[in-house]
Short mmCIF file of C-alpha atoms and ligand atoms in Angstrom, two decimals:
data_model
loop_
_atom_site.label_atom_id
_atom_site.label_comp_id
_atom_site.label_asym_id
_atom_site.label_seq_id
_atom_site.Cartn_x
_atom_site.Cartn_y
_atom_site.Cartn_z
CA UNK A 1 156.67 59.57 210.60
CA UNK A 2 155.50 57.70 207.41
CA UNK A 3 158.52 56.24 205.55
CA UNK A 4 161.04 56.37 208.44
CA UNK A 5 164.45 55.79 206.53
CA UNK A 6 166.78 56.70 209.81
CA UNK A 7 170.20 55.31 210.00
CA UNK A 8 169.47 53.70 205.97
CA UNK A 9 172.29 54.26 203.69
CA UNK A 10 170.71 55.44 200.18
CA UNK A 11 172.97 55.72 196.77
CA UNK A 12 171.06 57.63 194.12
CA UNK A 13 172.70 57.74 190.68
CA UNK A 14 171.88 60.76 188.50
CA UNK A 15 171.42 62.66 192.01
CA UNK A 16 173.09 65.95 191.03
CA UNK A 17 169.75 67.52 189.26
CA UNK A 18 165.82 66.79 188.04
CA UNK A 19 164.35 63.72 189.90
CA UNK A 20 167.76 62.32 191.33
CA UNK A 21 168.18 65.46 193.16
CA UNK A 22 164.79 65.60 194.34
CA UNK A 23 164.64 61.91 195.55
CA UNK A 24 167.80 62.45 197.36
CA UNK A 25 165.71 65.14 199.42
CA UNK A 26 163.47 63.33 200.08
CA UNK A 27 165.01 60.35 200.99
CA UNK A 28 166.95 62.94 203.48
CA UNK A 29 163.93 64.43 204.69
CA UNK A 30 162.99 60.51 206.10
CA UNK A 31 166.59 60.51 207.43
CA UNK A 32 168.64 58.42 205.03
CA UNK A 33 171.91 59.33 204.86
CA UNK A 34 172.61 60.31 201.00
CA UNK A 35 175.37 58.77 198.62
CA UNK A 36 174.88 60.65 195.24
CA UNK A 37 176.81 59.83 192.20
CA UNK A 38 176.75 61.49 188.55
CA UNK A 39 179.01 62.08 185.27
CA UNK A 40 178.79 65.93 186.73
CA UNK A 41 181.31 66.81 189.30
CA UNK A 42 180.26 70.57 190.22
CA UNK A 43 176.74 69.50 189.69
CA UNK A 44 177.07 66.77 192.68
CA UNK A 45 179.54 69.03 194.88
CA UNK A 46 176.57 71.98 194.42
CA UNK A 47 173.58 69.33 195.36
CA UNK A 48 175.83 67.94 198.69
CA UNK A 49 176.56 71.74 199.28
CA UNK A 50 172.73 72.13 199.39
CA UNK A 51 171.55 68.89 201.30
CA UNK A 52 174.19 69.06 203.57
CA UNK A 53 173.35 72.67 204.65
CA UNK A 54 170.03 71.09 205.38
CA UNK A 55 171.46 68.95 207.92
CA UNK A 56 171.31 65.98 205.15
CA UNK A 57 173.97 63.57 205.79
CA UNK A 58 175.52 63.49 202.40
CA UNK A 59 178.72 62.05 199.96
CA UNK A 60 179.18 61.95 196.69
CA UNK A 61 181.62 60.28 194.02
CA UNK A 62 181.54 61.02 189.87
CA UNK A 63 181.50 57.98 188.14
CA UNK A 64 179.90 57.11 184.81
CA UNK A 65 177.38 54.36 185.33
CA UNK A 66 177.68 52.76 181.94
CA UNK A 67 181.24 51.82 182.85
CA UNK A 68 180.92 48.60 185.12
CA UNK A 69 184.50 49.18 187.29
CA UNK A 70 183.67 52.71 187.77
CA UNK A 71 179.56 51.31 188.78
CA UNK A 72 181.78 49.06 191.42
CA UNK A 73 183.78 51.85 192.58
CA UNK A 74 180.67 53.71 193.58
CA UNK A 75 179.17 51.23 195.47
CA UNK A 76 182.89 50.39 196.60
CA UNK A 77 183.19 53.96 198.13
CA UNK A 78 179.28 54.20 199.44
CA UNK A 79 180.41 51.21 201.67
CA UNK A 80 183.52 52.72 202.78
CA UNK A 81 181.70 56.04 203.68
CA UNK A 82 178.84 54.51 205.55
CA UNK A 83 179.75 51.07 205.83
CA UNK A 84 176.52 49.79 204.24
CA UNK A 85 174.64 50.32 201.30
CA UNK A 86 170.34 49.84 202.07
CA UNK A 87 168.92 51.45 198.60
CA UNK A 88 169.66 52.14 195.59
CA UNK A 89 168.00 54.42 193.33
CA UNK A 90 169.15 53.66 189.54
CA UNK A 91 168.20 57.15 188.19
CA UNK A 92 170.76 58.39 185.45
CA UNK A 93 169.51 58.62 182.27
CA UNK A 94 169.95 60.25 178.84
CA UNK A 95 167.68 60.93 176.07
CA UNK A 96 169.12 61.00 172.08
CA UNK A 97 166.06 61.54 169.83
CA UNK A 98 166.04 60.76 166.45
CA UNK A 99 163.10 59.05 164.16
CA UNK A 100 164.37 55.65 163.79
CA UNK A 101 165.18 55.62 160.10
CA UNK A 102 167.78 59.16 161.08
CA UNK A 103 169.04 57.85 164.21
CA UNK A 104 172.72 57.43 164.30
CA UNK A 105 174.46 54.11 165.66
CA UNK A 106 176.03 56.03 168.32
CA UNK A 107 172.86 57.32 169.64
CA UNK A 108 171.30 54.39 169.64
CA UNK A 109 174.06 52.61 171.77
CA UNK A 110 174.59 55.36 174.16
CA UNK A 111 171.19 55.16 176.01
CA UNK A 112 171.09 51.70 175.75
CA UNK A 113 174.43 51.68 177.64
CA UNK A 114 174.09 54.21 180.28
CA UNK A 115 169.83 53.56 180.63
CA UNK A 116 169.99 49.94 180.66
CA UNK A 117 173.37 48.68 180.97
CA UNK A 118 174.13 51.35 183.34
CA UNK A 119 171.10 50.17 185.73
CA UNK A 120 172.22 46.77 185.58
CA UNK A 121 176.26 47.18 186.42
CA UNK A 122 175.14 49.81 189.60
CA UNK A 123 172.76 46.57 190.33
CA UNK A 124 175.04 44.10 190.49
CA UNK A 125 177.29 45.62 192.75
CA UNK A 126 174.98 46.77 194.97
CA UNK A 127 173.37 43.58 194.97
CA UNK A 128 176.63 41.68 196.34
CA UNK A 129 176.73 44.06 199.30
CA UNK A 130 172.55 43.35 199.91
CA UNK A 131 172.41 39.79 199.54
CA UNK A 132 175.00 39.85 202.46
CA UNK A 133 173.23 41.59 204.57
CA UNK A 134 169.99 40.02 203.70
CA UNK A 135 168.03 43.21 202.78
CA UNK A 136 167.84 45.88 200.62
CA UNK A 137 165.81 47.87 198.37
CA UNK A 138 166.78 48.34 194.66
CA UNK A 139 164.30 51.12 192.35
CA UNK A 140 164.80 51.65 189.26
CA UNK A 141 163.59 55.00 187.24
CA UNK A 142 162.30 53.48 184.21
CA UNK A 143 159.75 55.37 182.27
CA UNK A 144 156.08 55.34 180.79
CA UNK A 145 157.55 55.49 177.36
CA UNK A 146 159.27 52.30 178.12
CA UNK A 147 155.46 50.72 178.56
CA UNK A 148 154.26 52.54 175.73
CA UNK A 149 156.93 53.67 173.37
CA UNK A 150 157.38 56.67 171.60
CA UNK A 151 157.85 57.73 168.34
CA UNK A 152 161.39 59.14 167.94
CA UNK A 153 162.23 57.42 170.89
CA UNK A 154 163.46 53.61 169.99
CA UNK A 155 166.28 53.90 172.25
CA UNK A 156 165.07 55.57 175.05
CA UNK A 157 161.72 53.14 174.81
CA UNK A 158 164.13 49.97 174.56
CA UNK A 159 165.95 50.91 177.37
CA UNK A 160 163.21 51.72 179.40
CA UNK A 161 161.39 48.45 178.81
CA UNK A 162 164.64 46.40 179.03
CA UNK A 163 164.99 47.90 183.01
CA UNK A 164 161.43 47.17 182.94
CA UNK A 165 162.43 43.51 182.12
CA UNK A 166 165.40 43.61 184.24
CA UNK A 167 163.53 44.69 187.35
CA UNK A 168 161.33 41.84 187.77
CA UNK A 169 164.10 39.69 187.00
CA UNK A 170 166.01 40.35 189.71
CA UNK A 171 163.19 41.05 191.70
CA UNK A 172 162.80 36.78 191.16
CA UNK A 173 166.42 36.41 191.82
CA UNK A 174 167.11 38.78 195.25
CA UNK A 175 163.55 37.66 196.75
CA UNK A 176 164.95 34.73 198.83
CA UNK A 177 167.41 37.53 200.07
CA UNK A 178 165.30 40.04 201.86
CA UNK A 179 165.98 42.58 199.16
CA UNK A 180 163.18 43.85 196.73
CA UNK A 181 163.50 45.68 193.11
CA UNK A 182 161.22 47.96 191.59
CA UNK A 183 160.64 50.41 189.39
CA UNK A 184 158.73 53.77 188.77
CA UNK A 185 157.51 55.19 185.48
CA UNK A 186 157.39 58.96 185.03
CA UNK A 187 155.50 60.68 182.21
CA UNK A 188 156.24 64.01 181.22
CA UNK A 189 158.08 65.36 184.59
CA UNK A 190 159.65 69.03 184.58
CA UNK A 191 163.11 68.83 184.64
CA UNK A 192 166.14 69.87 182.20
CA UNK A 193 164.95 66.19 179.99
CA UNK A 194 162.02 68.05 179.29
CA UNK A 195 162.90 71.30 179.09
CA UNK A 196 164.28 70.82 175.54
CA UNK A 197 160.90 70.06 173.97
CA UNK A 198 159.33 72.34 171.55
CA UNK A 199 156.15 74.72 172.88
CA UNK A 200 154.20 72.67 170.08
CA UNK A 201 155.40 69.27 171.53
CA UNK A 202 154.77 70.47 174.98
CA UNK A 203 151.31 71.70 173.70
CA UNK A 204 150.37 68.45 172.62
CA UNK A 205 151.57 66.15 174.90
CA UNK A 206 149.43 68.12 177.46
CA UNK A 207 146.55 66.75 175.77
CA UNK A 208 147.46 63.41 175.81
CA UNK A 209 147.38 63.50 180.23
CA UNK A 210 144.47 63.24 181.85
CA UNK A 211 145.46 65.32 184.90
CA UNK A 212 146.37 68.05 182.33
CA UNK A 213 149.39 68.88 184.07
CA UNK A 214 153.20 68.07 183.62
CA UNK A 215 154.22 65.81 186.96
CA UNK A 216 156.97 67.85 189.36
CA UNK A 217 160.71 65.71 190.19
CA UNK A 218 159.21 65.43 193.98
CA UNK A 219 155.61 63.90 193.12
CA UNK A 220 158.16 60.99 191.40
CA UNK A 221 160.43 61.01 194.51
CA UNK A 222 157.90 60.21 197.27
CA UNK A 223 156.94 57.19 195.21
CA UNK A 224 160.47 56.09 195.16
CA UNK A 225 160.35 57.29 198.92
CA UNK A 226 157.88 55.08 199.71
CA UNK A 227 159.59 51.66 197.44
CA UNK A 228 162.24 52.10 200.22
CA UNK A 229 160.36 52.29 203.33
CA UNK A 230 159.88 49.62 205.22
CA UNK A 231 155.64 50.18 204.43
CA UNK A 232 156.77 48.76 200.98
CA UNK A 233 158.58 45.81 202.31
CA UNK A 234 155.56 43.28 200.49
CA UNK A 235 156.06 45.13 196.86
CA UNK A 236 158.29 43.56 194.59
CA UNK A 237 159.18 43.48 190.83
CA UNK A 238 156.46 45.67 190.50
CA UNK A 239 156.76 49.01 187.65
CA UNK A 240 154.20 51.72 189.18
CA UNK A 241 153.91 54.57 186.96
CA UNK A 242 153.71 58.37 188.24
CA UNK A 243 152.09 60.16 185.17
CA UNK A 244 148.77 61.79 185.54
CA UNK A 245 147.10 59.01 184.17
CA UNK A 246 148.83 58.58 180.77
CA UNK A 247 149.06 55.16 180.99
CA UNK A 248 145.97 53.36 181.98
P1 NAP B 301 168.14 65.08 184.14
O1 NAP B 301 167.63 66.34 184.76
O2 NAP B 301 168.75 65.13 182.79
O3 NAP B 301 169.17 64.42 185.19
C1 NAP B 301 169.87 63.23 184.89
C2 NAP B 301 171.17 63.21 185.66
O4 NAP B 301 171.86 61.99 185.36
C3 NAP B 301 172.11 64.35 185.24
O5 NAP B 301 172.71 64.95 186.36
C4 NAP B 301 173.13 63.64 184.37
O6 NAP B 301 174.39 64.29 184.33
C5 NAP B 301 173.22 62.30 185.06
N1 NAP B 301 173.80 61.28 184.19
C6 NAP B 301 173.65 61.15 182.85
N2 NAP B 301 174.40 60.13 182.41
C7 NAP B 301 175.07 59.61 183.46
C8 NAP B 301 175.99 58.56 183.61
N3 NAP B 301 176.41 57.84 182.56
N4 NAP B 301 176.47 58.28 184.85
C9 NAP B 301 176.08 59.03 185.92
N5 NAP B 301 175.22 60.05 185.83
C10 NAP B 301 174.70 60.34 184.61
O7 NAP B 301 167.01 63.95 184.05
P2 NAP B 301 165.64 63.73 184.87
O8 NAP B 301 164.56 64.27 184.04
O9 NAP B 301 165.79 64.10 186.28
O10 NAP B 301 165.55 62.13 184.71
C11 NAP B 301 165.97 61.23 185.71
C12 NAP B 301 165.52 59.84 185.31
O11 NAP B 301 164.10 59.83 185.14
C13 NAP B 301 166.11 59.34 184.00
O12 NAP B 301 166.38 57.96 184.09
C14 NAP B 301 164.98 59.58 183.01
O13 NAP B 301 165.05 58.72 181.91
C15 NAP B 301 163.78 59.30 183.88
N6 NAP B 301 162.55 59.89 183.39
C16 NAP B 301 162.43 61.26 183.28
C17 NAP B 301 161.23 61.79 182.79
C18 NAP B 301 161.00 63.27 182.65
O14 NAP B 301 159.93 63.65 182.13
N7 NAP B 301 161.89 64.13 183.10
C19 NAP B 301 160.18 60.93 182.41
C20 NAP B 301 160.37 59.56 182.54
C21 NAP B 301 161.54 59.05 183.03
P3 NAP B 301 174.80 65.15 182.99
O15 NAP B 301 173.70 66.08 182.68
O16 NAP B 301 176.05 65.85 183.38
O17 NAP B 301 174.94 64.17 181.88
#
């Protein structure tokens, strides 16, 4: 089987819904066993309900990502569960729009903290438990508007871009430990993010993609599927986009 994740230990932050959830099954489907955390309790015990009824080995913990003690915890009780932690996924995210000159302080500091900050503090930790073992993978969801920025979007784009920045340097850092970082950029993927966006916004973003299509949470998760397979072990600090072209 391509991608052969049996016996790997995978934490996937954000896992509950959208791509998280998606990535989680198909890191399962490979035979990881599946560590999901998120800020939504009935969310995660509904998504562990579901994998585990598919024979998916899987825990879960809420924890808020932004919060560095409760980013420890997680990895903390991923490595009391399974004794190991092989890959992390860095997926939560949150989107607060506002034109730059209207945005609100708080807005602006919230995505930055759980988007950015929040993919660093999961890093760290999980990094400490890598570097001891001398491998590990580490991919971060970042996003095309983080290469490309977006207009109503400052925060979101400077987060994006900072785990863009972030990525390859730790991908410098962890290399002389066996463990690699990278991330994926999505474009316009359906989940509940996008779901909030106007018929007319929807209408014209359409345009803008050369496939013509919005991207589905799975078509993202086999690329992240692949970042932790051992087929991907030469790929490092690298940002590979999944977005029918957008970015070219
Ligand atoms: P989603 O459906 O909104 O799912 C995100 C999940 O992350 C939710 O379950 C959310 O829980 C959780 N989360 C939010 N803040 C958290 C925190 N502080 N700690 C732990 N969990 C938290 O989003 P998605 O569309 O699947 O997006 C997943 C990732 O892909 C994000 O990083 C996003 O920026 C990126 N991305 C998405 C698209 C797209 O088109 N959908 C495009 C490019 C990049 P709550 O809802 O309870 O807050």
């Amino acid at each position: 089987m391509a991608f052969e994740l049996t016996d790997q230990v995978a934490l996937i932050t954000g896992g509950s819904r959208g791509i998280g959830f998606s990535t989680a099954e198909f890191l399962g489907s490979r035979g990881a066993k599946l560590f999901l955390v998120d800020v939504d309790e009935e969310g995660l015990r509904q998504a562990a309900n579901v994998l585990n009824g598919r024979n998916r080995e899987t825990a879960f913990f809420t924890a808020d990502v932004a919060d560095p003690d409760q980013a420890q915890k997680s990895v903390d009780a991923c490595v009391s569960q399974f004794e190991k932690l092989d890959i992390l996924v860095n997926n939560a995210g949150i989107t607060r729009d506002a034109l730059a000159v209207r945005m609100k302080a708080g807005d602006w500091e919230s995505v930055l903290r759980v988007n950015l900050s929040g993919s660093f503090y999961m890093a760290q930790a999980a990094a400490k438990v890598m570097m001891r073992a001398r491998a590990g993978r580490i991919i971060n969801i970042a996003s095309v508007v983080g290469l490309m920025g977006n207009a109503g979007q400052a925060n979101y784009a400077a987060s994006k871009a900072g785990v863009i920045g972030m990525t390859k340097s730790l991908a410098k850092e962890l290399a002389s430990r066996g463990v690699t970082v990278n991330a994926v950029a999505p474009g316009f993927i359906e989940t509940r993010m996008t779901e909030v966006l106007s018929e007319d916004t929807r209408d014209a973003l359409l345009k803008t993609i050369p496939l013509k299509r919005y991207g589905k949470p799975e078509e993202v998760a086999f690329v992240v599927g692949f970042l932790a397979s051992q087929e991907a072990a030469y790929i490092t600090g690298q940002v590979i986009p999944v977005d029918g072209g957008l970015v070219m």
